[in-house]
Amino acid sequence: MAVIEVSNLKKSYGDLDVLKQITFDVNKNDVVAVIGPSGSGKSTMLRSLAHLEEINGGSICIAGDYLVENGIYPKPQKIKQITSKMGMVFQHFNLFPHLTVKENLEIAPKLVKKEPAAVLHKRSIELLEKIGLADRAAAYPSKLSGGQKQRVAIARALMMNPEILLFDEPTSALDPELTGEVLQVMKDLAEEQMTMIVVTHEMGFAKEVANRVMFMDNGEIVESGHPDEFFTNPQFDRTKAFLKRNLK
């Protein structure tokens, strides 16, 4: 069953077409890796799903509700309700520096969902244990490594109990030795059947963890398929050239 349906998505800045007729579906429990060169529209596409970018045309349906239909958005309250089904993890963590790790996790559900402190405490501790950082609950972000910050950012997204997680280059700001710990958390989530769309340059992750790979270039989805087929038998010259440059 499709939990995300995107059709004919268009986005432009002035005369520059950033997204050109993007169409794809994501089924429940899918892990979709989105790869492609810088400037191909990957992050813009992902951000449009979370309504961090407004599109110029096309439709986005999330779990049966239209976030935008033929370029027309519903009322803000409806948008908020639909986007609450998704959590997003950014390249640069975006943690609040003046809050502890535990407070970073609890602030959104406290303000948005008005959940009781005892419920938040239980869930935040469980999630910190899950990502291996229960001992850092009282630490401030400045005392964490990049990998730890990104793991906290993932836990923070999970605090809202999303149906879908969106990742925008979650490891690109990390040193190589810290990338593995973040990818491991994401692999664990995939094994727990969390629906995920991951914009990434990590070809290993796309090969091992994703059940679908989408290659974007110049604002278009050039090719999409199961990793086994996609990496061994790409169909298009643009895909072949990209993989030749990026597969070690």
PDB file of C-alpha atoms in Angstrom:
ATOM      1  CA  MET A   1       0.000   0.000   0.000  1.00  0.00           C
ATOM      2  CA  ALA A   2       1.383   3.397  -0.995  1.00  0.00           C
ATOM      3  CA  VAL A   3       1.906   5.757   1.947  1.00  0.00           C
ATOM      4  CA  ILE A   4       3.445   8.440  -0.269  1.00  0.00           C
ATOM      5  CA  GLU A   5       2.130   9.183  -3.772  1.00  0.00           C
ATOM      6  CA  VAL A   6       3.863  11.907  -5.753  1.00  0.00           C
ATOM      7  CA  SER A   7       2.696  12.878  -9.232  1.00  0.00           C
ATOM      8  CA  ASN A   8       4.005  15.435 -11.723  1.00  0.00           C
ATOM      9  CA  LEU A   9       5.832  17.437  -9.060  1.00  0.00           C
ATOM     10  CA  LYS A  10       7.220  20.708 -10.386  1.00  0.00           C
ATOM     11  CA  LYS A  11       9.357  23.286  -8.634  1.00  0.00           C
ATOM     12  CA  SER A  12      11.147  26.261 -10.117  1.00  0.00           C
ATOM     13  CA  TYR A  13      13.042  29.284  -8.900  1.00  0.00           C
ATOM     14  CA  GLY A  14      12.400  31.904 -11.552  1.00  0.00           C
ATOM     15  CA  ASP A  15      13.496  30.393 -14.857  1.00  0.00           C
ATOM     16  CA  LEU A  16      15.357  27.528 -13.177  1.00  0.00           C
ATOM     17  CA  ASP A  17      13.375  24.281 -13.143  1.00  0.00           C
ATOM     18  CA  VAL A  18      14.571  22.357 -10.074  1.00  0.00           C
ATOM     19  CA  LEU A  19      11.995  19.550 -10.217  1.00  0.00           C
ATOM     20  CA  LYS A  20      10.502  18.408 -13.524  1.00  0.00           C
ATOM     21  CA  GLN A  21       7.411  16.192 -13.460  1.00  0.00           C
ATOM     22  CA  ILE A  22       8.612  14.022 -10.558  1.00  0.00           C
ATOM     23  CA  THR A  23       6.366  10.976 -10.086  1.00  0.00           C
ATOM     24  CA  PHE A  24       6.859   8.047  -7.677  1.00  0.00           C
ATOM     25  CA  ASP A  25       5.145   6.034  -4.930  1.00  0.00           C
ATOM     26  CA  VAL A  26       6.529   4.754  -1.640  1.00  0.00           C
ATOM     27  CA  ASN A  27       4.894   1.751  -0.007  1.00  0.00           C
ATOM     28  CA  LYS A  28       4.622   1.093   3.704  1.00  0.00           C
ATOM     29  CA  ASN A  29       7.911  -0.330   5.091  1.00  0.00           C
ATOM     30  CA  ASP A  30       9.882   0.697   1.987  1.00  0.00           C
ATOM     31  CA  VAL A  31      13.403   2.058   2.377  1.00  0.00           C
ATOM     32  CA  VAL A  32      14.030   4.247  -0.662  1.00  0.00           C
ATOM     33  CA  ALA A  33      17.547   5.581  -1.247  1.00  0.00           C
ATOM     34  CA  VAL A  34      17.681   8.693  -3.433  1.00  0.00           C
ATOM     35  CA  ILE A  35      21.047   9.245  -5.092  1.00  0.00           C
ATOM     36  CA  GLY A  36      22.392  11.612  -7.693  1.00  0.00           C
ATOM     37  CA  PRO A  37      24.853  14.455  -8.254  1.00  0.00           C
ATOM     38  CA  SER A  38      24.748  17.711  -6.293  1.00  0.00           C
ATOM     39  CA  GLY A  39      22.117  20.077  -7.638  1.00  0.00           C
ATOM     40  CA  SER A  40      19.959  17.308  -9.079  1.00  0.00           C
ATOM     41  CA  GLY A  41      16.924  18.240  -6.962  1.00  0.00           C
ATOM     42  CA  LYS A  42      17.130  15.451  -4.364  1.00  0.00           C
ATOM     43  CA  SER A  43      16.915  17.653  -1.258  1.00  0.00           C
ATOM     44  CA  THR A  44      14.305  19.946  -2.802  1.00  0.00           C
ATOM     45  CA  MET A  45      12.135  16.924  -3.566  1.00  0.00           C
ATOM     46  CA  LEU A  46      12.522  15.599  -0.018  1.00  0.00           C
ATOM     47  CA  ARG A  47      11.862  18.995   1.576  1.00  0.00           C
ATOM     48  CA  SER A  48       8.708  19.398  -0.503  1.00  0.00           C
ATOM     49  CA  LEU A  49       7.320  16.203   1.059  1.00  0.00           C
ATOM     50  CA  ALA A  50       7.676  17.779   4.515  1.00  0.00           C
ATOM     51  CA  HIS A  51       6.310  21.133   3.286  1.00  0.00           C
ATOM     52  CA  LEU A  52       9.644  22.839   3.859  1.00  0.00           C
ATOM     53  CA  GLU A  53       9.440  23.846   0.192  1.00  0.00           C
ATOM     54  CA  GLU A  54       6.257  24.816  -1.653  1.00  0.00           C
ATOM     55  CA  ILE A  55       5.881  23.315  -5.098  1.00  0.00           C
ATOM     56  CA  ASN A  56       4.610  24.998  -8.262  1.00  0.00           C
ATOM     57  CA  GLY A  57       2.620  22.091  -9.637  1.00  0.00           C
ATOM     58  CA  GLY A  58       1.668  18.474  -9.126  1.00  0.00           C
ATOM     59  CA  SER A  59       0.360  16.490  -6.159  1.00  0.00           C
ATOM     60  CA  ILE A  60       1.689  14.899  -2.965  1.00  0.00           C
ATOM     61  CA  CYS A  61      -0.512  12.455  -1.055  1.00  0.00           C
ATOM     62  CA  ILE A  62       0.664  11.267   2.370  1.00  0.00           C
ATOM     63  CA  ALA A  63      -1.108   8.267   3.951  1.00  0.00           C
ATOM     64  CA  GLY A  64      -4.309   9.014   2.026  1.00  0.00           C
ATOM     65  CA  ASP A  65      -4.388  12.793   2.546  1.00  0.00           C
ATOM     66  CA  TYR A  66      -3.345  15.368  -0.035  1.00  0.00           C
ATOM     67  CA  LEU A  67      -0.607  17.678   1.206  1.00  0.00           C
ATOM     68  CA  VAL A  68      -0.975  19.422  -2.150  1.00  0.00           C
ATOM     69  CA  GLU A  69      -3.287  18.548  -5.034  1.00  0.00           C
ATOM     70  CA  ASN A  70      -2.590  19.917  -8.508  1.00  0.00           C
ATOM     71  CA  GLY A  71      -0.457  22.650  -6.984  1.00  0.00           C
ATOM     72  CA  ILE A  72      -3.111  23.729  -4.437  1.00  0.00           C
ATOM     73  CA  TYR A  73      -2.458  23.372  -0.702  1.00  0.00           C
ATOM     74  CA  PRO A  74      -5.159  22.888   1.961  1.00  0.00           C
ATOM     75  CA  LYS A  75      -5.537  25.070   5.053  1.00  0.00           C
ATOM     76  CA  PRO A  76      -2.542  25.335   7.433  1.00  0.00           C
ATOM     77  CA  GLN A  77      -4.184  23.146  10.085  1.00  0.00           C
ATOM     78  CA  LYS A  78      -4.620  20.324   7.551  1.00  0.00           C
ATOM     79  CA  ILE A  79      -1.016  20.723   6.361  1.00  0.00           C
ATOM     80  CA  LYS A  80       0.167  20.474   9.980  1.00  0.00           C
ATOM     81  CA  GLN A  81      -1.894  17.322  10.520  1.00  0.00           C
ATOM     82  CA  ILE A  82      -0.468  15.663   7.394  1.00  0.00           C
ATOM     83  CA  THR A  83       3.170  16.634   7.980  1.00  0.00           C
ATOM     84  CA  SER A  84       2.952  15.355  11.582  1.00  0.00           C
ATOM     85  CA  LYS A  85       2.980  11.848  10.071  1.00  0.00           C
ATOM     86  CA  MET A  86       6.584  12.435   9.027  1.00  0.00           C
ATOM     87  CA  GLY A  87       9.838  13.016  10.867  1.00  0.00           C
ATOM     88  CA  MET A  88      12.837  14.629   9.204  1.00  0.00           C
ATOM     89  CA  VAL A  89      16.548  14.287   9.932  1.00  0.00           C
ATOM     90  CA  PHE A  90      18.787  16.987   8.491  1.00  0.00           C
ATOM     91  CA  GLN A  91      22.405  17.059   7.369  1.00  0.00           C
ATOM     92  CA  HIS A  92      23.454  19.454  10.151  1.00  0.00           C
ATOM     93  CA  PHE A  93      21.545  17.956  13.116  1.00  0.00           C
ATOM     94  CA  ASN A  94      19.722  21.221  14.060  1.00  0.00           C
ATOM     95  CA  LEU A  95      19.790  20.435  17.793  1.00  0.00           C
ATOM     96  CA  PHE A  96      19.010  23.225  20.251  1.00  0.00           C
ATOM     97  CA  PRO A  97      22.405  24.083  21.808  1.00  0.00           C
ATOM     98  CA  HIS A  98      20.889  25.430  25.056  1.00  0.00           C
ATOM     99  CA  LEU A  99      18.943  22.214  25.772  1.00  0.00           C
ATOM    100  CA  THR A 100      20.263  18.889  27.026  1.00  0.00           C
ATOM    101  CA  VAL A 101      20.002  15.785  24.863  1.00  0.00           C
ATOM    102  CA  LYS A 102      16.903  14.653  26.764  1.00  0.00           C
ATOM    103  CA  GLU A 103      15.309  18.105  26.539  1.00  0.00           C
ATOM    104  CA  ASN A 104      15.994  18.184  22.782  1.00  0.00           C
ATOM    105  CA  LEU A 105      14.035  14.939  22.448  1.00  0.00           C
ATOM    106  CA  GLU A 106      11.120  16.027  24.597  1.00  0.00           C
ATOM    107  CA  ILE A 107      10.492  19.614  23.521  1.00  0.00           C
ATOM    108  CA  ALA A 108       8.452  18.971  20.337  1.00  0.00           C
ATOM    109  CA  PRO A 109       5.985  16.402  21.746  1.00  0.00           C
ATOM    110  CA  LYS A 110       5.698  18.543  24.886  1.00  0.00           C
ATOM    111  CA  LEU A 111       4.778  21.687  22.927  1.00  0.00           C
ATOM    112  CA  VAL A 112       2.916  20.147  19.997  1.00  0.00           C
ATOM    113  CA  LYS A 113       1.179  17.136  21.505  1.00  0.00           C
ATOM    114  CA  LYS A 114       1.008  18.360  25.139  1.00  0.00           C
ATOM    115  CA  GLU A 115       2.114  14.926  26.325  1.00  0.00           C
ATOM    116  CA  PRO A 116       2.611  14.388  30.088  1.00  0.00           C
ATOM    117  CA  ALA A 117       6.157  14.639  31.458  1.00  0.00           C
ATOM    118  CA  ALA A 118       6.147  11.027  32.698  1.00  0.00           C
ATOM    119  CA  VAL A 119       5.234   9.709  29.232  1.00  0.00           C
ATOM    120  CA  LEU A 120       7.924  11.842  27.590  1.00  0.00           C
ATOM    121  CA  HIS A 121      10.546  10.798  30.128  1.00  0.00           C
ATOM    122  CA  LYS A 122       9.860   7.092  29.552  1.00  0.00           C
ATOM    123  CA  ARG A 123       9.953   7.395  25.762  1.00  0.00           C
ATOM    124  CA  SER A 124      13.040   9.609  25.612  1.00  0.00           C
ATOM    125  CA  ILE A 125      15.029   7.249  27.856  1.00  0.00           C
ATOM    126  CA  GLU A 126      13.913   4.240  25.776  1.00  0.00           C
ATOM    127  CA  LEU A 127      14.993   5.958  22.556  1.00  0.00           C
ATOM    128  CA  LEU A 128      18.337   7.041  24.000  1.00  0.00           C
ATOM    129  CA  GLU A 129      18.955   3.428  25.029  1.00  0.00           C
ATOM    130  CA  LYS A 130      17.996   2.323  21.518  1.00  0.00           C
ATOM    131  CA  ILE A 131      20.617   4.613  19.933  1.00  0.00           C
ATOM    132  CA  GLY A 132      23.240   3.818  22.574  1.00  0.00           C
ATOM    133  CA  LEU A 133      23.288   7.232  24.255  1.00  0.00           C
ATOM    134  CA  ALA A 134      21.357   6.722  27.501  1.00  0.00           C
ATOM    135  CA  ASP A 135      24.438   7.893  29.406  1.00  0.00           C
ATOM    136  CA  ARG A 136      24.401  11.248  27.582  1.00  0.00           C
ATOM    137  CA  ALA A 137      20.836  12.284  28.469  1.00  0.00           C
ATOM    138  CA  ALA A 138      22.013  15.262  30.555  1.00  0.00           C
ATOM    139  CA  ALA A 139      24.780  16.343  28.146  1.00  0.00           C
ATOM    140  CA  TYR A 140      24.537  19.422  25.930  1.00  0.00           C
ATOM    141  CA  PRO A 141      25.065  19.108  22.156  1.00  0.00           C
ATOM    142  CA  SER A 142      28.438  20.881  22.348  1.00  0.00           C
ATOM    143  CA  LYS A 143      29.766  17.895  24.321  1.00  0.00           C
ATOM    144  CA  LEU A 144      28.779  15.357  21.663  1.00  0.00           C
ATOM    145  CA  SER A 145      30.579  14.104  18.569  1.00  0.00           C
ATOM    146  CA  GLY A 146      28.971  14.649  15.174  1.00  0.00           C
ATOM    147  CA  GLY A 147      27.843  11.035  15.051  1.00  0.00           C
ATOM    148  CA  GLN A 148      26.272  11.305  18.501  1.00  0.00           C
ATOM    149  CA  LYS A 149      24.479  14.518  17.501  1.00  0.00           C
ATOM    150  CA  GLN A 150      23.017  12.846  14.426  1.00  0.00           C
ATOM    151  CA  ARG A 151      21.868   9.846  16.465  1.00  0.00           C
ATOM    152  CA  VAL A 152      20.150  12.255  18.858  1.00  0.00           C
ATOM    153  CA  ALA A 153      18.534  13.981  15.859  1.00  0.00           C
ATOM    154  CA  ILE A 154      17.149  10.611  14.704  1.00  0.00           C
ATOM    155  CA  ALA A 155      15.813   9.883  18.196  1.00  0.00           C
ATOM    156  CA  ARG A 156      14.244  13.343  18.303  1.00  0.00           C
ATOM    157  CA  ALA A 157      12.396  12.628  15.043  1.00  0.00           C
ATOM    158  CA  LEU A 158      11.206   9.279  16.453  1.00  0.00           C
ATOM    159  CA  MET A 159       9.811  10.987  19.589  1.00  0.00           C
ATOM    160  CA  MET A 160       6.869  12.225  17.497  1.00  0.00           C
ATOM    161  CA  ASN A 161       5.967   8.619  16.531  1.00  0.00           C
ATOM    162  CA  PRO A 162       6.087   9.302  12.781  1.00  0.00           C
ATOM    163  CA  GLU A 163       4.833   6.836  10.179  1.00  0.00           C
ATOM    164  CA  ILE A 164       7.572   7.952   7.767  1.00  0.00           C
ATOM    165  CA  LEU A 165      11.139   9.181   8.287  1.00  0.00           C
ATOM    166  CA  LEU A 166      12.864  11.468   5.782  1.00  0.00           C
ATOM    167  CA  PHE A 167      16.664  11.740   5.846  1.00  0.00           C
ATOM    168  CA  ASP A 168      18.481  14.522   3.986  1.00  0.00           C
ATOM    169  CA  GLU A 169      22.156  13.513   3.576  1.00  0.00           C
ATOM    170  CA  PRO A 170      22.328  12.373   7.233  1.00  0.00           C
ATOM    171  CA  THR A 171      26.020  11.442   7.122  1.00  0.00           C
ATOM    172  CA  SER A 172      27.525  14.004   4.739  1.00  0.00           C
ATOM    173  CA  ALA A 173      28.611  16.356   7.553  1.00  0.00           C
ATOM    174  CA  LEU A 174      30.325  13.546   9.460  1.00  0.00           C
ATOM    175  CA  ASP A 175      33.880  12.289   9.486  1.00  0.00           C
ATOM    176  CA  PRO A 176      34.081   8.826   7.864  1.00  0.00           C
ATOM    177  CA  GLU A 177      34.747   7.071  11.184  1.00  0.00           C
ATOM    178  CA  LEU A 178      31.508   8.507  12.636  1.00  0.00           C
ATOM    179  CA  THR A 179      29.342   7.648   9.637  1.00  0.00           C
ATOM    180  CA  GLY A 180      29.052   3.962  10.566  1.00  0.00           C
ATOM    181  CA  GLU A 181      27.352   4.555  13.905  1.00  0.00           C
ATOM    182  CA  VAL A 182      24.615   6.659  12.261  1.00  0.00           C
ATOM    183  CA  LEU A 183      24.108   4.189   9.403  1.00  0.00           C
ATOM    184  CA  GLN A 184      23.781   1.390  11.961  1.00  0.00           C
ATOM    185  CA  VAL A 185      20.875   3.182  13.672  1.00  0.00           C
ATOM    186  CA  MET A 186      19.245   3.614  10.264  1.00  0.00           C
ATOM    187  CA  LYS A 187      19.793  -0.073   9.428  1.00  0.00           C
ATOM    188  CA  ASP A 188      18.143  -1.008  12.732  1.00  0.00           C
ATOM    189  CA  LEU A 189      15.142   1.164  11.849  1.00  0.00           C
ATOM    190  CA  ALA A 190      14.919  -0.496   8.429  1.00  0.00           C
ATOM    191  CA  GLU A 191      14.894  -3.915  10.096  1.00  0.00           C
ATOM    192  CA  GLU A 192      12.039  -2.681  12.299  1.00  0.00           C
ATOM    193  CA  GLN A 193      10.221  -1.842   9.037  1.00  0.00           C
ATOM    194  CA  MET A 194      10.167   1.934   9.398  1.00  0.00           C
ATOM    195  CA  THR A 195       9.183   3.575   6.102  1.00  0.00           C
ATOM    196  CA  MET A 196      12.130   5.756   5.070  1.00  0.00           C
ATOM    197  CA  ILE A 197      13.271   7.965   2.206  1.00  0.00           C
ATOM    198  CA  VAL A 198      17.005   8.609   2.435  1.00  0.00           C
ATOM    199  CA  VAL A 199      18.798  11.152   0.268  1.00  0.00           C
ATOM    200  CA  THR A 200      22.355   9.870   0.503  1.00  0.00           C
ATOM    201  CA  HIS A 201      25.763   9.606  -1.123  1.00  0.00           C
ATOM    202  CA  GLU A 202      26.435   6.356   0.778  1.00  0.00           C
ATOM    203  CA  MET A 203      26.289   3.763  -1.986  1.00  0.00           C
ATOM    204  CA  GLY A 204      26.930   0.933   0.487  1.00  0.00           C
ATOM    205  CA  PHE A 205      23.824   1.869   2.464  1.00  0.00           C
ATOM    206  CA  ALA A 206      21.775   2.103  -0.731  1.00  0.00           C
ATOM    207  CA  LYS A 207      22.974  -1.358  -1.784  1.00  0.00           C
ATOM    208  CA  GLU A 208      22.570  -3.114   1.562  1.00  0.00           C
ATOM    209  CA  VAL A 209      19.586  -1.498   3.243  1.00  0.00           C
ATOM    210  CA  ALA A 210      17.302   0.064   0.628  1.00  0.00           C
ATOM    211  CA  ASN A 211      14.742  -2.012  -1.221  1.00  0.00           C
ATOM    212  CA  ARG A 212      14.565   0.655  -3.942  1.00  0.00           C
ATOM    213  CA  VAL A 213      17.069   3.128  -5.353  1.00  0.00           C
ATOM    214  CA  MET A 214      16.023   6.269  -7.232  1.00  0.00           C
ATOM    215  CA  PHE A 215      18.624   8.105  -9.304  1.00  0.00           C
ATOM    216  CA  MET A 216      17.937  11.792  -9.859  1.00  0.00           C
ATOM    217  CA  ASP A 217      19.728  14.089 -12.272  1.00  0.00           C
ATOM    218  CA  ASN A 218      18.844  17.555 -13.550  1.00  0.00           C
ATOM    219  CA  GLY A 219      15.515  17.639 -11.691  1.00  0.00           C
ATOM    220  CA  GLU A 220      14.284  14.292 -13.012  1.00  0.00           C
ATOM    221  CA  ILE A 221      14.064  10.703 -11.795  1.00  0.00           C
ATOM    222  CA  VAL A 222      16.213   9.065 -14.447  1.00  0.00           C
ATOM    223  CA  GLU A 223      16.025   5.504 -13.172  1.00  0.00           C
ATOM    224  CA  SER A 224      14.544   3.557 -10.278  1.00  0.00           C
ATOM    225  CA  GLY A 225      14.776  -0.064  -9.239  1.00  0.00           C
ATOM    226  CA  HIS A 226      15.756  -2.725  -6.726  1.00  0.00           C
ATOM    227  CA  PRO A 227      19.413  -2.313  -5.650  1.00  0.00           C
ATOM    228  CA  ASP A 228      20.428  -5.719  -7.050  1.00  0.00           C
ATOM    229  CA  GLU A 229      19.253  -4.745 -10.523  1.00  0.00           C
ATOM    230  CA  PHE A 230      20.027  -1.029 -10.274  1.00  0.00           C
ATOM    231  CA  PHE A 231      23.708  -1.396  -9.390  1.00  0.00           C
ATOM    232  CA  THR A 232      24.515  -4.389 -11.592  1.00  0.00           C
ATOM    233  CA  ASN A 233      22.481  -3.533 -14.670  1.00  0.00           C
ATOM    234  CA  PRO A 234      21.703   0.205 -14.961  1.00  0.00           C
ATOM    235  CA  GLN A 235      19.651   1.024 -18.056  1.00  0.00           C
ATOM    236  CA  PHE A 236      20.557   4.628 -18.839  1.00  0.00           C
ATOM    237  CA  ASP A 237      23.810   6.325 -19.787  1.00  0.00           C
ATOM    238  CA  ARG A 238      23.408   9.014 -17.102  1.00  0.00           C
ATOM    239  CA  THR A 239      23.014   6.334 -14.430  1.00  0.00           C
ATOM    240  CA  LYS A 240      26.000   4.377 -15.747  1.00  0.00           C
ATOM    241  CA  ALA A 241      28.200   7.481 -15.752  1.00  0.00           C
ATOM    242  CA  PHE A 242      27.175   8.429 -12.197  1.00  0.00           C
ATOM    243  CA  LEU A 243      27.785   4.931 -10.838  1.00  0.00           C
ATOM    244  CA  LYS A 244      31.151   4.720 -12.586  1.00  0.00           C
ATOM    245  CA  ARG A 245      32.231   7.920 -10.816  1.00  0.00           C
ATOM    246  CA  ASN A 246      30.821   7.027  -7.415  1.00  0.00           C
ATOM    247  CA  LEU A 247      31.224   3.277  -6.958  1.00  0.00           C
ATOM    248  CA  LYS A 248      34.610   2.439  -5.527  1.00  0.00           C
TER     249      LYS A 248
END
